Coordinates of C-alpha atoms in Angstrom, one line a residue:
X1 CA 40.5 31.2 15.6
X2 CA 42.8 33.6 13.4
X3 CA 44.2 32.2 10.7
X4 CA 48.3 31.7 10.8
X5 CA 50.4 34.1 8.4
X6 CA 51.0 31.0 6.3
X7 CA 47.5 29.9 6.0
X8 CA 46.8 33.7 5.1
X9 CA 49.1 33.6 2.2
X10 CA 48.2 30.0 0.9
X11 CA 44.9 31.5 0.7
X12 CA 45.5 34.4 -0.9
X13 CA 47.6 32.7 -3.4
X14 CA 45.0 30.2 -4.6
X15 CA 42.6 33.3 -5.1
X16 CA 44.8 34.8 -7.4
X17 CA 45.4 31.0 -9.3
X18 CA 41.9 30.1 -9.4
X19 CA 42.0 32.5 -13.1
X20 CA 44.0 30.2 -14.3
X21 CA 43.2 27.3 -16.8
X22 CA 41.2 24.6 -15.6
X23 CA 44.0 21.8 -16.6
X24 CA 46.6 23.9 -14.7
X25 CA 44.3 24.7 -11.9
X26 CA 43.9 20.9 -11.1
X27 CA 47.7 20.1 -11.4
X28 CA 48.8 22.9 -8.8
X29 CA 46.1 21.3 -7.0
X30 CA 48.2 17.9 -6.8
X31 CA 45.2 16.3 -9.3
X32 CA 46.3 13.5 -11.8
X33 CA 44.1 14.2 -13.8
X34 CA 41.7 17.1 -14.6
X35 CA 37.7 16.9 -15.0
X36 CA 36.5 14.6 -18.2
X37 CA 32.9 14.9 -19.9
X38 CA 32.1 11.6 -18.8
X39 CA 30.6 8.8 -16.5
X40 CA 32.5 7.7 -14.4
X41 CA 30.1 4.8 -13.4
X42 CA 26.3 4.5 -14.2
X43 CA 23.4 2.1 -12.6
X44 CA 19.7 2.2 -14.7
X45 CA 18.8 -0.5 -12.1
X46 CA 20.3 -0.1 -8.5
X47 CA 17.1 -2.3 -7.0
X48 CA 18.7 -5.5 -9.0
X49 CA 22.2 -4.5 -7.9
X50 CA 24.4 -7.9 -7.1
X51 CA 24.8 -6.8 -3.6
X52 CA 21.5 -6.4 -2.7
X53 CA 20.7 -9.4 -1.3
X54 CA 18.5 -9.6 2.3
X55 CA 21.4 -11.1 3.9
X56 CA 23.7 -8.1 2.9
X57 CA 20.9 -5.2 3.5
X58 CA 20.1 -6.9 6.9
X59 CA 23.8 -7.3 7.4
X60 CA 24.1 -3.3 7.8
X61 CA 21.0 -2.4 9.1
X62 CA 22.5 -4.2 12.3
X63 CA 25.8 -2.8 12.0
X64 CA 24.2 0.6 11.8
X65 CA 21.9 -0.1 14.5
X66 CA 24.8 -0.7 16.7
X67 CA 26.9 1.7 16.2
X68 CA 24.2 4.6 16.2
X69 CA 23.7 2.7 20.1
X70 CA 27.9 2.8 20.6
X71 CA 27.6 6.9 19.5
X72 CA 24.7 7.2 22.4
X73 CA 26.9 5.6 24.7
X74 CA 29.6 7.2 23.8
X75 CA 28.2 11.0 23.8
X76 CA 26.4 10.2 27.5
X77 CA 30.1 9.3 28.6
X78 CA 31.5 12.6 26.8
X79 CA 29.1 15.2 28.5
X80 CA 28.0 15.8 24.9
X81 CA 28.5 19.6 26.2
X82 CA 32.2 19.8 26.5
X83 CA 33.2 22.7 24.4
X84 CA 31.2 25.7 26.3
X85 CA 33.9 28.4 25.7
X86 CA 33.9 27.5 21.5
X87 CA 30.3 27.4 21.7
X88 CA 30.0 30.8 23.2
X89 CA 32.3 32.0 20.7
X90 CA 30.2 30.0 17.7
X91 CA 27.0 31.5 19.4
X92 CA 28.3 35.2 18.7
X93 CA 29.6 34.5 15.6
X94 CA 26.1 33.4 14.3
X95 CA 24.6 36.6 15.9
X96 CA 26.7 38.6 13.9
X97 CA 27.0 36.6 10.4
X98 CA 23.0 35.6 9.9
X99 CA 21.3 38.3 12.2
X100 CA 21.2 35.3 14.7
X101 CA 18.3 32.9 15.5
X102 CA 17.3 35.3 18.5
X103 CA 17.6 32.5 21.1
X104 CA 20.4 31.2 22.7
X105 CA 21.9 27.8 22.2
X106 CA 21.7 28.0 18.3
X107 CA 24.5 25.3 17.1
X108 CA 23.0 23.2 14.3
X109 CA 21.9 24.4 10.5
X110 CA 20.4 22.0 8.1
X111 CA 21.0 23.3 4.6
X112 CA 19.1 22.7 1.6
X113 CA 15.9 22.2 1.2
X114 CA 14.2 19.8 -2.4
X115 CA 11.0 19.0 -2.0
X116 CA 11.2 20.5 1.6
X117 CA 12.7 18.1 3.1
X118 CA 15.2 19.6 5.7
X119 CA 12.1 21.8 6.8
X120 CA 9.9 18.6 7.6
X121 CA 13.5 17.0 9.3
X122 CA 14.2 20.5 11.6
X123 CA 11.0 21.4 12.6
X124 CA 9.5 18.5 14.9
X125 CA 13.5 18.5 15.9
X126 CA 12.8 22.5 16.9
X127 CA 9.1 21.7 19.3
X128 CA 11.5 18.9 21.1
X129 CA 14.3 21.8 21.6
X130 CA 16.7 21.1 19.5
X131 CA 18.4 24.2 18.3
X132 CA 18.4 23.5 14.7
X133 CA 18.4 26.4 11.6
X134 CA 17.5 26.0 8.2
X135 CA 19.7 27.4 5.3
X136 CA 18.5 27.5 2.1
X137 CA 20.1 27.5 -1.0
X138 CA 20.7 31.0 -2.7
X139 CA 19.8 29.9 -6.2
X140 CA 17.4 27.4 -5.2
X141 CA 13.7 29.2 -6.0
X142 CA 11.9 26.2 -6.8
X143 CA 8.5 26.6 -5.8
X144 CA 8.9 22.8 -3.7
X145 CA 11.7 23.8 -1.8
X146 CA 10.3 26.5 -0.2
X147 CA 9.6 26.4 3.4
X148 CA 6.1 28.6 2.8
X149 CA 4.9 25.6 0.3
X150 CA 5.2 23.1 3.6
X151 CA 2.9 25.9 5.4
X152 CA 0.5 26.7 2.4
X153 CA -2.8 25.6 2.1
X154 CA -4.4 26.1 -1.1
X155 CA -4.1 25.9 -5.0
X156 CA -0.8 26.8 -6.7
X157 CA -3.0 29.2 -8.8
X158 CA -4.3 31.1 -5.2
X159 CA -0.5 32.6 -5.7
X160 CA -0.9 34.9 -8.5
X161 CA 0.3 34.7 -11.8
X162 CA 4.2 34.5 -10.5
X163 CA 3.4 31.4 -7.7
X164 CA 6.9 31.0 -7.3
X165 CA 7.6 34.9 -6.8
X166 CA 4.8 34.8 -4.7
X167 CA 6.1 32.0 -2.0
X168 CA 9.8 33.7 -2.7
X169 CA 8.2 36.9 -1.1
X170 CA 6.9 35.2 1.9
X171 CA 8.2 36.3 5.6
X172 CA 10.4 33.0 6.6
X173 CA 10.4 32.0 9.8
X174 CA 13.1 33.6 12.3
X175 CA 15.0 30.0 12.2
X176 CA 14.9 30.1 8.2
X177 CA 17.8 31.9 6.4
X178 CA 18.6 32.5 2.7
X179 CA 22.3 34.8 1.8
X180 CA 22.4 36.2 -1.7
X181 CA 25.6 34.8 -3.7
X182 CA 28.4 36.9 -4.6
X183 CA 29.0 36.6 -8.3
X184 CA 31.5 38.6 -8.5
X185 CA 33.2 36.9 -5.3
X186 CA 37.1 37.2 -6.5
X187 CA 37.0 41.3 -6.2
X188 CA 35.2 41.3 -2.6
X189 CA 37.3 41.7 0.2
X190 CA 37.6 38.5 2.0
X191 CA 37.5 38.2 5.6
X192 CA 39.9 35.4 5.8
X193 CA 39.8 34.0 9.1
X194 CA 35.7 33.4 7.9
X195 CA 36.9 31.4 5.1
X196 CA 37.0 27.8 5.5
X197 CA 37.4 26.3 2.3
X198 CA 40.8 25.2 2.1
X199 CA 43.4 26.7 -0.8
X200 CA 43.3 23.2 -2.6
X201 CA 39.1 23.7 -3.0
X202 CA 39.7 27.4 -4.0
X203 CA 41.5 26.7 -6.9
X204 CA 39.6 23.5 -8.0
X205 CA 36.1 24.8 -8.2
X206 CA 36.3 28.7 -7.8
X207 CA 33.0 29.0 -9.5
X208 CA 31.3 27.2 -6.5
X209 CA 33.3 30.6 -4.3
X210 CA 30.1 32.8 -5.2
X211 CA 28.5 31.0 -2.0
X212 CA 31.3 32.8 0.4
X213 CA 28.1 34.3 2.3
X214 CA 26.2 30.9 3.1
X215 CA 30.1 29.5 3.7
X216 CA 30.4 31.9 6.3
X217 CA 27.4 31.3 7.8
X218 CA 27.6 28.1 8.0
X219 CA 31.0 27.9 9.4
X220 CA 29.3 29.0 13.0
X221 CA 27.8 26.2 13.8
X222 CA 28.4 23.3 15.5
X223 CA 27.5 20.5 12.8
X224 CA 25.4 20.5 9.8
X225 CA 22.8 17.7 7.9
X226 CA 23.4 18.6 4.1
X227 CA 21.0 17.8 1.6
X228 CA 20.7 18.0 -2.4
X229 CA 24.0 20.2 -2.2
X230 CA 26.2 18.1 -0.5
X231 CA 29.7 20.6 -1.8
X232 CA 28.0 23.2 1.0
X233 CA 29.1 21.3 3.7
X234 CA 32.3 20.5 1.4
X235 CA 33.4 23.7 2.1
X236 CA 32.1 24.9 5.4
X237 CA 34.8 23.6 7.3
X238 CA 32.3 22.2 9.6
X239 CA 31.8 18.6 10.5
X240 CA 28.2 17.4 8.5
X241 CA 25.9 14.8 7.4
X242 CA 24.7 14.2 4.5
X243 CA 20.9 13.2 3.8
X244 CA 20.8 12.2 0.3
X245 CA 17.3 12.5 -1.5
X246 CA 17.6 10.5 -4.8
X247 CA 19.3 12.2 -7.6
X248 CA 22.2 13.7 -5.7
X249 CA 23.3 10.3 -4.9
X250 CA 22.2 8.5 -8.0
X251 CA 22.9 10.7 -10.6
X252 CA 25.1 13.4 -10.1
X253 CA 27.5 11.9 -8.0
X254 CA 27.4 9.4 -11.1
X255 CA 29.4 12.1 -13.4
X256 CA 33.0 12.6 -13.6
X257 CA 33.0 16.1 -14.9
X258 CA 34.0 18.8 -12.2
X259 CA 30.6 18.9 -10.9
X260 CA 30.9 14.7 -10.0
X261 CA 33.5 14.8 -8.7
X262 CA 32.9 17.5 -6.2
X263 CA 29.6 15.4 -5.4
X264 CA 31.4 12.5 -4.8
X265 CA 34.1 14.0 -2.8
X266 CA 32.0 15.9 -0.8
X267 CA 29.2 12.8 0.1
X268 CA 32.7 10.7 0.9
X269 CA 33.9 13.6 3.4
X270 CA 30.4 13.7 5.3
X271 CA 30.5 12.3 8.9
X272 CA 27.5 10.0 7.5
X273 CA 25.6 9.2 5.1
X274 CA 22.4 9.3 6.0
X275 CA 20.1 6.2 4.2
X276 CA 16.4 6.3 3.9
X277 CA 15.9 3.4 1.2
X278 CA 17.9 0.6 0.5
X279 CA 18.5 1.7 -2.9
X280 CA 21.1 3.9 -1.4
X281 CA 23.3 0.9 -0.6
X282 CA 23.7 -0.1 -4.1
X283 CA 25.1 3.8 -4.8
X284 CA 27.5 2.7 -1.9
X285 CA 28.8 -0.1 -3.3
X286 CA 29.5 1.4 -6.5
X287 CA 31.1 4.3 -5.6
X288 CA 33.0 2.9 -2.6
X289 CA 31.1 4.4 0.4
X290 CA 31.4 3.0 3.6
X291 CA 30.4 6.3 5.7
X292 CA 27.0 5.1 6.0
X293 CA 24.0 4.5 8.6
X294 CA 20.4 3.8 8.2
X295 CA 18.6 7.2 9.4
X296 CA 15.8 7.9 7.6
X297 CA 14.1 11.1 7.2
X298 CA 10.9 11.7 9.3
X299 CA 7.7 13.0 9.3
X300 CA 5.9 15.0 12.0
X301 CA 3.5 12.6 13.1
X302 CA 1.5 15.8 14.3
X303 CA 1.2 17.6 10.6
X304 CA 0.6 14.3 8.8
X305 CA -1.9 12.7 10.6
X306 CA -5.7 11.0 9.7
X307 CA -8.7 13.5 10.5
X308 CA -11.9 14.5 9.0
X309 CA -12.0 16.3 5.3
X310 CA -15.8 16.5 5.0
X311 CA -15.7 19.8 2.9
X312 CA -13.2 18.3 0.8
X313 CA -15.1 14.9 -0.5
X314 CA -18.1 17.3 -0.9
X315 CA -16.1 19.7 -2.3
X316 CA -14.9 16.6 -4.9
X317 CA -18.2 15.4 -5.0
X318 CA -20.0 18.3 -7.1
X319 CA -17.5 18.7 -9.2
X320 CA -17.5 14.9 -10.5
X321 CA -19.7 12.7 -8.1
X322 CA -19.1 9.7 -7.1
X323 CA -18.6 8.4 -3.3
X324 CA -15.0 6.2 -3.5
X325 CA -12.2 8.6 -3.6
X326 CA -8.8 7.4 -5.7
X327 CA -6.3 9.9 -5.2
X328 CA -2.6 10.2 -6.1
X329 CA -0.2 12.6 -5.9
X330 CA 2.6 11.0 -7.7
X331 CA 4.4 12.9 -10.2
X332 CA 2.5 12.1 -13.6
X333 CA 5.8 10.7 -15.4
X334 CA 5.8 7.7 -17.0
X335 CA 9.3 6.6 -17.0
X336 CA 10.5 7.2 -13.7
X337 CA 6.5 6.5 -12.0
X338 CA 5.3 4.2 -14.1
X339 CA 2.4 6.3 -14.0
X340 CA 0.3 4.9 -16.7
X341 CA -0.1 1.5 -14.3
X342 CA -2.1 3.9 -12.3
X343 CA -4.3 5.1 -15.4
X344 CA -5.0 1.7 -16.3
X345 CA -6.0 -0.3 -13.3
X346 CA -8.4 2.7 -12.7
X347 CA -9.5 2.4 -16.2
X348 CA -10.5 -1.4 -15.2
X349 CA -11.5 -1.0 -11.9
X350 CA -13.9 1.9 -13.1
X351 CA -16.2 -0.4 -15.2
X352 CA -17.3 -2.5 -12.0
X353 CA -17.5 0.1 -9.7
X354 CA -19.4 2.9 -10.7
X355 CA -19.2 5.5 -7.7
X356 CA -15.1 5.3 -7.9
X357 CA -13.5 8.3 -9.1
X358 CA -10.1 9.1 -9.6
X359 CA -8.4 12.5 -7.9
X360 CA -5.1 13.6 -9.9
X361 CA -2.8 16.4 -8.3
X362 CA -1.7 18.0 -12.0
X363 CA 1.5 17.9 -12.2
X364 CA 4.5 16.3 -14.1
X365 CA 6.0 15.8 -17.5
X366 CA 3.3 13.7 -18.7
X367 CA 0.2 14.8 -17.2
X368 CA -1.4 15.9 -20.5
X369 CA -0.7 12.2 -21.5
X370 CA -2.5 11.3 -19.0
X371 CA -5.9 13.8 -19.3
X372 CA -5.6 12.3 -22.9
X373 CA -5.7 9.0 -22.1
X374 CA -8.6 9.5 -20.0
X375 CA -10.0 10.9 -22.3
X376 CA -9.3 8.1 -25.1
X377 CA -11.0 5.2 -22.1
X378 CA -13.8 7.4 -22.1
X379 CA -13.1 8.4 -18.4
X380 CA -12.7 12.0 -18.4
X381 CA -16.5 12.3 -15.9
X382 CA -14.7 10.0 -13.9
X383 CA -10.8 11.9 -13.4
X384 CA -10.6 15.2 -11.3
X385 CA -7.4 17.2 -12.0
X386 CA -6.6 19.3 -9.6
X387 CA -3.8 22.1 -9.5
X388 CA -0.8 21.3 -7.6
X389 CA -1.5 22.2 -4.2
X390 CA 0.6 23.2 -1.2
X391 CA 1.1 20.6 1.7
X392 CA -1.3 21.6 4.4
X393 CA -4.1 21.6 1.4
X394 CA -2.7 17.9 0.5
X395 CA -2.9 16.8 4.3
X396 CA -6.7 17.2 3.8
X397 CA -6.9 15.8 0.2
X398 CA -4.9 12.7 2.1
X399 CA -7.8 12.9 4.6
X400 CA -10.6 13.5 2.2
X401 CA -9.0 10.1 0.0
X402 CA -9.9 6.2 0.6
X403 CA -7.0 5.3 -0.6
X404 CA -3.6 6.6 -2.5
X405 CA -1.6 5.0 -5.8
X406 CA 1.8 5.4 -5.9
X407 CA 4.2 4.4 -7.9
X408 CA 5.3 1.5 -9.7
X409 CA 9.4 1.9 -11.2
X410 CA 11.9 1.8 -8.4
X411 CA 10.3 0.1 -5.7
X412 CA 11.0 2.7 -3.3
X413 CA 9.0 4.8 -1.2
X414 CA 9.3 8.9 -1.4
X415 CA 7.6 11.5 0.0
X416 CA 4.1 11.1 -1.4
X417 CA 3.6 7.4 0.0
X418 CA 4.9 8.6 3.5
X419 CA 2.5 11.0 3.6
X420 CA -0.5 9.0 2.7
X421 CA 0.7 5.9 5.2
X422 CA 1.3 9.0 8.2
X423 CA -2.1 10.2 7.0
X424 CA -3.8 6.5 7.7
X425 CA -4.7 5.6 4.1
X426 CA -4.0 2.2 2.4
X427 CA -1.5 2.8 -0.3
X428 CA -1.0 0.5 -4.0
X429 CA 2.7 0.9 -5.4
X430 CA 6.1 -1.6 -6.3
X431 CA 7.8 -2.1 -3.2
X432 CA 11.1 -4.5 -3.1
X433 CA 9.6 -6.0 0.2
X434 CA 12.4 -8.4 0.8
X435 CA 15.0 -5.4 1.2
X436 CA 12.5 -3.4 3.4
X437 CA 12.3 -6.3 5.3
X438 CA 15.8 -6.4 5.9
X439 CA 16.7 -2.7 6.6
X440 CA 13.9 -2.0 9.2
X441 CA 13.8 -3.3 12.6
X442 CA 9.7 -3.4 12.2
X443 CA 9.8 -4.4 8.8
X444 CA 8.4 -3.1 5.0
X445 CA 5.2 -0.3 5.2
X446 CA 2.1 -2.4 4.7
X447 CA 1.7 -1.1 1.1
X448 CA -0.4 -3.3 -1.1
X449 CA 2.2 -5.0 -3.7
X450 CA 1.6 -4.2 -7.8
X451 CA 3.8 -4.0 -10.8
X452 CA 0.9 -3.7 -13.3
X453 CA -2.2 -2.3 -14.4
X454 CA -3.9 -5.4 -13.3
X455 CA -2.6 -5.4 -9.9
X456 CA -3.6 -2.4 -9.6
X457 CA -6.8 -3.1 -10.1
X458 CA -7.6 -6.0 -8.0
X459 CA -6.4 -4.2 -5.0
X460 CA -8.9 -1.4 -6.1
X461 CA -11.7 -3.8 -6.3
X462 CA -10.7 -5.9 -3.1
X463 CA -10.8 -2.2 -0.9
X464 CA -13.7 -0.9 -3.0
X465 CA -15.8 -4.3 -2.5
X466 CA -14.9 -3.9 1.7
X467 CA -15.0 -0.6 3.1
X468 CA -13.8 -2.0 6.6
X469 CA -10.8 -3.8 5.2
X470 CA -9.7 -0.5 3.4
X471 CA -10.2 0.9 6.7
X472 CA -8.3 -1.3 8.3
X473 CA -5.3 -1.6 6.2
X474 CA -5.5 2.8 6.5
X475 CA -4.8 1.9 10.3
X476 CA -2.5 -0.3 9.5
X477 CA -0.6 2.2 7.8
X478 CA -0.7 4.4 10.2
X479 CA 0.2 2.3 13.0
X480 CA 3.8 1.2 10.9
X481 CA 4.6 4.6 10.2
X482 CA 4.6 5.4 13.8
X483 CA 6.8 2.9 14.6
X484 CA 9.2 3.2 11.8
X485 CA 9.7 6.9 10.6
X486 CA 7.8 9.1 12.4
X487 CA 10.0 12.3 14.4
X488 CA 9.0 10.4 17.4
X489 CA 10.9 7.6 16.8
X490 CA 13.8 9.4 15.0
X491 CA 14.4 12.9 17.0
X492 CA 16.7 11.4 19.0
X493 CA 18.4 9.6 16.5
X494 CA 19.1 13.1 15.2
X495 CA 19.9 14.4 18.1
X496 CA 22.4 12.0 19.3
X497 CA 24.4 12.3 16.0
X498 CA 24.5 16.2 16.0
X499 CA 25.9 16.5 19.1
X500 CA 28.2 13.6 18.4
X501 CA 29.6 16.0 15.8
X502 CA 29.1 19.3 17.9
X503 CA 31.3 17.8 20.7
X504 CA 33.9 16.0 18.4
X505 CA 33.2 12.6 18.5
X506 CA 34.5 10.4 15.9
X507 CA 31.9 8.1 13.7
X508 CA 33.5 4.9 13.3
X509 CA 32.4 2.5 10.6
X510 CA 35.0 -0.8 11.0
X511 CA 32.9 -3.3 10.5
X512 CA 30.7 -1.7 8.3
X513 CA 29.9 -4.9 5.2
X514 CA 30.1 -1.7 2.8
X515 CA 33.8 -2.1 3.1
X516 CA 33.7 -5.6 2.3
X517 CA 35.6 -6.1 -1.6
X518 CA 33.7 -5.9 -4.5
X519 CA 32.7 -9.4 -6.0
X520 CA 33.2 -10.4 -9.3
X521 CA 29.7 -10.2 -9.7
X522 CA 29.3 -7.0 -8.6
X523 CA 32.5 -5.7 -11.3
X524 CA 30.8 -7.3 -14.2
X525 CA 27.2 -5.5 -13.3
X526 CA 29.1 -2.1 -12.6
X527 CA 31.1 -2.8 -16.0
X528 CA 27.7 -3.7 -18.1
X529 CA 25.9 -0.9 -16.5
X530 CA 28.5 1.9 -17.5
X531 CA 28.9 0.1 -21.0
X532 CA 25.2 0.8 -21.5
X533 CA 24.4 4.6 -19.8
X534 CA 23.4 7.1 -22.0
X535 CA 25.1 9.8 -23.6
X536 CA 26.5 11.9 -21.1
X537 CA 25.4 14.0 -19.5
X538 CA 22.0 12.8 -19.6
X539 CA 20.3 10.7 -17.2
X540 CA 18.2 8.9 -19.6
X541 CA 18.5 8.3 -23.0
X542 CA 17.3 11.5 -25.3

């Protein structure tokens, strides 16, 4: 695997170029044009994007189901196992680089980890054998994306004064890695032939060089699934997928600054990209994707499950009374959540049921907004805040709940609402239920439809005035989330396209209807939407 003299010296010449100016830098590179602070498209609205018509979304969801079935086939015919000497050769390499994962077999790394969700993907993919590693970002210490948050249960203030310190400090487990950065990474002396990042990526985005130790790391596996920092898989020289997670995609990828266009490039050289909502599609479209297949991102169907949380609703009870639980655990942020809906259709509901409560997690940009109006409605014996909690803690707040609000801007379903469905509680939010529909083979999550404070509150009233139907649509809930994105349904998924890329299969996408032209629709939205973004860089107006 030693690099060729040539290679050597192209190497060691871009180190010594990547000091040069950045507009110099980019035309040795072969670049027309350097980095501009700019867009270089924009979408406010992806959910009323011209293409996203049923016809289209269900249009791909079949392609994608078909091909992910022609990859099965295909890897069954292959052996799937057909590089033992290179694997042997990877396996001592990631002994050596990362202390190894102490068991033999290790070939996959998932990397990055927002909101933890590469932790939730790897480890019901782990208990059905699947060698997969998680490696975290260097730099990335917030207190959601780190694995000991997915394991914690209790109150963010049970962690000390310094919470995020606190979880920082945590032992990981033996399949979790983090590598320090190298700021000073142009005076260390590289190990070439553990550098994969070509001479071109060198002296483009040097700065992004500090991550040589992850790099390396990374570079001894088999295949990768790369989310929030999609340039890490950029530059591993490994074959990876990418499993966007909202702003990466919508956002960042939007800019055309040095930073987007690394995010771009990087999402377009993934084997896949891996779609969990349909609003993804729209991103596709605009930026000219076609490397994409549904594959949504799972929940352990084990960890979030329904149970008894007796001690908690008497727990919730002295401190506010009260006997029907409203809980959310949306982000309290009114432009994005629409979180204020929430606030109001309680406020309404409230005066016609008088043993509701509402249960707030505390967190978000606008969460004294929303003690304050409380307050204003005359609610505040009626609203329990509670500190941001850690996820085994919210699995029994989930429990302890009747029911969960969600939220009410895009129309699209994160984290939280998985939760509550996997959970088995009835859940209020927007939903576009016609492109649901269309993307998944058992169709939209039984969420109960609102777009207002006043739908909010005659679902409230309907569950509150029928204990059994809130019961029932809990199942219900439950039942769909089974059967659409638990880790039973999609370990295999996973598993079929890592060793697709472990074993060098090629992921075709002809036929894929994102390749299809742009309509002239679709030119005058893209136009009118980039005429209208904000200043950059900011993602909403200032």
């Amino acid at each position: 695997m030693a690099l060729s003299q040539e290679e050597t010296e192209a190497l060691r010449k871009s180190l010594v170029e990547c000091n040069l100016p950045l507009e110099e830098r980019w035309r040795r590179a072969g670049e027309a044009s350097p980095p501009r602070d700019e867009w270089h498209s924009f979408d406010r609205t992806p959910w009323n994007h011209p293409w996203m018509k049923p016809e289209n979304i269900r249009h791909f969801a079949d392609f994608s189901a078909a091909k992910l079935s022609e990859l099965g086939a295909l890897l069954g015919a292959n052996g799937g196992r057909d590089k033992s000497q290179q694997r042997s050769w990877l396996r001592g390499k990631v002994d050596r680089l990362i202390g190894g994962s102490r068991e033999v077999g290790q070939r996959f790394a998932f990397v990055g980890n927002m909101a933890n969700v590469n932790y939730i993907r790897a480890r019901p993919l782990r208990q059905r054998n699947v060698p997969v590693d998680l490696v975290l970002h260097p730099h990335d210490d917030f207190i959601f994306a780190q694995p000991g948050w997915e394991e914690f249960d209790g109150e963010v203030t049970d962690l000390g004064a310094d919470p995020k310190k606190a979880l920082l400090e945590k032992a990981l487990p033996s399949w979790v890695h983090r590598h320090q950065s190298e700021p000073n990474w142009e005076h260390i002396p590289f190990q070439l032939d553990k550098f994969a990042a070509t001479p071109a990526q060198i002296l483009l985005w040097p700065e992004y060089m500090q991550y040589f130790p992850t790099l390396a790391a990374l570079s001894c596996y088999d295949a990768l699934l790369v989310s929030q920092f999609p340039y890490l898989g950029y530059f591993s020289g490994r074959p990876y997928l990418f499993g966007q997670i909202g702003g990466d995609i919508w956002f960042e990828a939007s800019r055309n600054d040095s930073f987007g266009i690394l995010t771009r490039r990087a999402i377009a050289a993934s084997a896949a990209v891996l779609v969990s909502n349909p609003i993804t599609l729209a991103h596709a479209r605009r930026y000219g994707l076609s490397n994409v297949l549904y594959v949504p991102w799972p929940l352990s169907e084990d960890d979030y499950s329904p149970g008894d949380a007796d001690d908690i609703r008497a727990d919730w009870r002295q401190q506010i009374g009260g006997e029907f639980f409203v809980f959310t655990s949306m982000r309290m942020d009114r432009h994005w959540k629409g979180a204020e809906h929430a606030l109001e259709g309680f406020a309404r509901f409230a005066s016609r049921a008088p043993s509701a409560r509402l249960v707030v997690l505390g967190w978000g940009e606008d969460i004294e907004f929303a003690r304050s109006r409380m307050t204003q409605l005359g609610l505040q014996d009626r609203v329990l805040f509670l500190p941001t909690v850690g996820k085994r803690r919210l699995v029994r707040y989930l429990r302890a709940a009747d029911l969960v609000i969600e939220q009410f801007v895009l129309g699209y379903y994160g984290a939280s609402a998985l939760e509550a469905m996997a959970c088995g509680k009835p859940v209020i939010m927007r939903i576009e239920r016609e492109q649901y529909d269309a993307l998944i083979d058992v169709g939209a999550p039984p969420v109960l439809d609102a777009e207002s404070g006043t739908d909010v509150e005659r679902h409230l009233y309907s569950l509150y005035e029928d204990r059994a139907k809130c019961r029932k649509a809990g199942e219900q809930a439950r039942e769909w989330f089974i059967r659409a994105q638990s880790s039973e349904r999609w370990a295999k998924t996973y598993t079929v396209l890592l060793e697709a890329l472990a074993a060098g299969i090629p992921l075709s996408f002809s036929g894929s209807p994102l390749l299809e032209p742009l309509s002239a629709d679709e030119q005058r939205y893209h136009a009118s939407q980039l005429s209208s973004a904000p200043p950059f860089p900011n993602y909403v107006d200032p």
